[in-house]
Tab-separated table of C-alpha atoms and ligand atoms in Angstrom:
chain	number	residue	atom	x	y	z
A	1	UNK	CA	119.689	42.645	136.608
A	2	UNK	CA	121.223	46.110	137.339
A	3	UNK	CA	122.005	47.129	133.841
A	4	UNK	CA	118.357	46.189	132.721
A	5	UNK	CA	117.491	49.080	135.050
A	6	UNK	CA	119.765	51.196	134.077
A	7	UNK	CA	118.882	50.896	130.375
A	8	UNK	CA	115.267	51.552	131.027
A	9	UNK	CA	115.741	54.387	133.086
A	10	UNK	CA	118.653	55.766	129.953
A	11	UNK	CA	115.399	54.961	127.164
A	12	UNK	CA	112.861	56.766	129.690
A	13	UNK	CA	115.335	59.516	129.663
A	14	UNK	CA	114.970	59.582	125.415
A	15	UNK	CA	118.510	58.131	125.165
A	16	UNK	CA	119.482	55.715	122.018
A	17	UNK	CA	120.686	52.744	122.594
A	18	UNK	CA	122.966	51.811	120.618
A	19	UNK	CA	125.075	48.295	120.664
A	20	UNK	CA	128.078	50.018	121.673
A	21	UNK	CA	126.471	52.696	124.725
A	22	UNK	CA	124.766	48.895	125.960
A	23	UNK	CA	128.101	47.516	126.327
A	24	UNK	CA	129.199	50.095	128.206
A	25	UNK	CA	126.340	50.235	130.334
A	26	UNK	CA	126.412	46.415	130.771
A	27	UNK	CA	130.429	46.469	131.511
A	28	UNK	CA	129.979	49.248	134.532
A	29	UNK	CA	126.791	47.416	136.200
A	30	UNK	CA	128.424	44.306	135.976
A	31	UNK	CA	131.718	45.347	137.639
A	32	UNK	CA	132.855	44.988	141.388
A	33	UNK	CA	135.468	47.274	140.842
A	34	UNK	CA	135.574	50.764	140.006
A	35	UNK	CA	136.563	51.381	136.603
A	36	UNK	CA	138.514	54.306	134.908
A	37	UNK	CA	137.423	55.028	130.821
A	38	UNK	CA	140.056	53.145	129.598
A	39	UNK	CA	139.019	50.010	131.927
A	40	UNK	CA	135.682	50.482	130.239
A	41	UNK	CA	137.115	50.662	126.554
A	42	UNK	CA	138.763	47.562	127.334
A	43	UNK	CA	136.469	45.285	128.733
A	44	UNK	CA	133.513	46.583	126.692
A	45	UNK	CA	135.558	46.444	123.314
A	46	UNK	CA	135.203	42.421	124.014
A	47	UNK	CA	131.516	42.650	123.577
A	48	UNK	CA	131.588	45.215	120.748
A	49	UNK	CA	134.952	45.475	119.357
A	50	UNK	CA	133.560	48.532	117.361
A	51	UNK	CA	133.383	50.511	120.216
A	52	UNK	CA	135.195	54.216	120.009
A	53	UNK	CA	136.261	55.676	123.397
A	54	UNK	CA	134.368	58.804	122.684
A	55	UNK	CA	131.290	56.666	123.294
A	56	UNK	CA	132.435	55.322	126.702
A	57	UNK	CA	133.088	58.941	127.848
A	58	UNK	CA	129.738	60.258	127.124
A	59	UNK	CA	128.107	57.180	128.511
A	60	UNK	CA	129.847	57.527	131.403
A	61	UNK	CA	128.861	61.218	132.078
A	62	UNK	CA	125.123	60.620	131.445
A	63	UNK	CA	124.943	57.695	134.108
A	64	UNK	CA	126.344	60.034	135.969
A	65	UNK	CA	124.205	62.791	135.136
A	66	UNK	CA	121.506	60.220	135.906
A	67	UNK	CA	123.131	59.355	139.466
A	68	UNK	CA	123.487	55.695	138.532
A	69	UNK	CA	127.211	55.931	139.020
A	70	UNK	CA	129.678	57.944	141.174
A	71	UNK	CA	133.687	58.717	140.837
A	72	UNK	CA	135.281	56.965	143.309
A	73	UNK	CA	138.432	58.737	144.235
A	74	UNK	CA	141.923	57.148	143.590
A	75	UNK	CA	145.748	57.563	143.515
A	76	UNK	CA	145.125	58.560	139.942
A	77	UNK	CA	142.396	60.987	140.392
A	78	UNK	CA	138.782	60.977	140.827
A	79	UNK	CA	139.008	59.065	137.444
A	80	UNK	CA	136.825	56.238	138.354
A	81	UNK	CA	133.454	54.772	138.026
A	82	UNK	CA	131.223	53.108	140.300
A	83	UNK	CA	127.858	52.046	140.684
A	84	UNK	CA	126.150	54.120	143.227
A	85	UNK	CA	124.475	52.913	146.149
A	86	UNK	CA	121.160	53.862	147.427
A	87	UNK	CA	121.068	56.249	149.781
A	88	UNK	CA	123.712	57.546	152.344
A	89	UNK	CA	126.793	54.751	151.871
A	90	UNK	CA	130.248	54.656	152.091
A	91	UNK	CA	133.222	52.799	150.465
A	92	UNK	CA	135.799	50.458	151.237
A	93	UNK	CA	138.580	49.944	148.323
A	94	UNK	CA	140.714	47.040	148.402
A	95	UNK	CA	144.043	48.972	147.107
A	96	UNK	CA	145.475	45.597	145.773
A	97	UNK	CA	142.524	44.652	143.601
A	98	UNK	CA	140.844	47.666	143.411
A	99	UNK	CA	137.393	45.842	144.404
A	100	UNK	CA	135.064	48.177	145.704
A	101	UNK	CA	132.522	47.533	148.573
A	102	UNK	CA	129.823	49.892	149.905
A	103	UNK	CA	128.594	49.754	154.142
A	104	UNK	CA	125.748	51.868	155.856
A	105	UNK	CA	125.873	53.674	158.650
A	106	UNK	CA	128.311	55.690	160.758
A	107	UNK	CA	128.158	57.785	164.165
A	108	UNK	CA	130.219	60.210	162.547
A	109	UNK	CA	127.988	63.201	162.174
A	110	UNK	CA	128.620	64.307	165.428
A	111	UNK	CA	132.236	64.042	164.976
A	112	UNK	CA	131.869	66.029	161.723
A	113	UNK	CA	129.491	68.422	163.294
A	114	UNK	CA	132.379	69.549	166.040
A	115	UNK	CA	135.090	69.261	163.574
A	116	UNK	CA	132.760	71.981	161.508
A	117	UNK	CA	132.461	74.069	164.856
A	118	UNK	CA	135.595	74.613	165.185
A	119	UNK	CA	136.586	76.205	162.117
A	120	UNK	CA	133.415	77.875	161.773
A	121	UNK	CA	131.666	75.957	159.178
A	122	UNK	CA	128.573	74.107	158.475
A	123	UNK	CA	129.176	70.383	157.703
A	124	UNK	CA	126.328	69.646	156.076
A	125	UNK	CA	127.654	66.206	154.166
A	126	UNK	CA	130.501	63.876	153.532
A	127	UNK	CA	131.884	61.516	151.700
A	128	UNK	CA	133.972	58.566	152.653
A	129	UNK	CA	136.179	56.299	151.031
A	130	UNK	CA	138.090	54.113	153.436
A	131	UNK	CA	140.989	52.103	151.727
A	132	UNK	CA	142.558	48.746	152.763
A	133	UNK	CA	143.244	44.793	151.616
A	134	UNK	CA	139.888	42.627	151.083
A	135	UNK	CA	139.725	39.235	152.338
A	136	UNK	CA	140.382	37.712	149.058
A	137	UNK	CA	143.830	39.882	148.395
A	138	UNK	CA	144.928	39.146	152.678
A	139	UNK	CA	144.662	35.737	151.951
A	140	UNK	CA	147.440	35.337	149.286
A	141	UNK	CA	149.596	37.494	151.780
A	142	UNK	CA	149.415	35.354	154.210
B	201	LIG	ZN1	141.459	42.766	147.061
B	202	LIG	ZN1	128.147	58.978	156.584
């Protein structure tokens, strides 16, 4: 499971693990969707009811620190967590219900490269969030 690796890679990295930083860890792994600190304190305070939001913020930074997660950009803000993917991915975000789903590959570096050209710069990376309705959500529209 993803938050098994994630909490051996935190202990490798000397970091205690205490009840409430595991249900954090285990909430974020878990979720399909990515989730802003309060969505964290929420769903994690079911597993340890103890929990302090003060705690989900600094878990949240080192799993970042440790590249495990990434913001995902929203209406809100760049407020939100994700589980990152390996390697060079982008997004797709379902803006009804937020779910979150990563894709390989794009023939857009070219595209990027002129785009650089002509304003003089040198595009060197990118990231790309692509927003829309998921199958699930178009369904109950139609
Ligand atoms: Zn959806
Ligand atoms: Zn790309």
């Amino acid at each position: 499971m993803k938050s098994d690796t994630w909490l051996k890679e935190l202990r490798k990295q000397g970091y205690r693990l205490t009840e409430a930083r595991r249900a954090v860890v285990e909430t974020v792994a878990q979720s399909p969707r990515a989730l802003s600190p309060t969505d964290v304190y929420n769903l994690s305070k079911e597993h340890y009811p103890a929990l302090g939001l003060v705690t989900v913020y600094r878990t949240l930074e080192k799993l970042e620190e440790l590249h495990l997660v990434q913001r995902v950009h929203q209406e809100e803000g760049c407020n939100a967590y994700l589980s990152e993917a390996e390697g060079h991915q982008h997004l797709l975000i379902c803006t009804e219900c937020k779910k979150a789903v990563y894709f390989e590959g794009d023939d857009l570096g070219d595209f990027f490269g002129k785009v650089g050209e002509m304003h003089n710069f040198v595009v060197n990376d990118h990231w790309l969030q692509l927003f829309g309705i998921c199958e699930d959500c178009k369904r109950i529209y139609d």
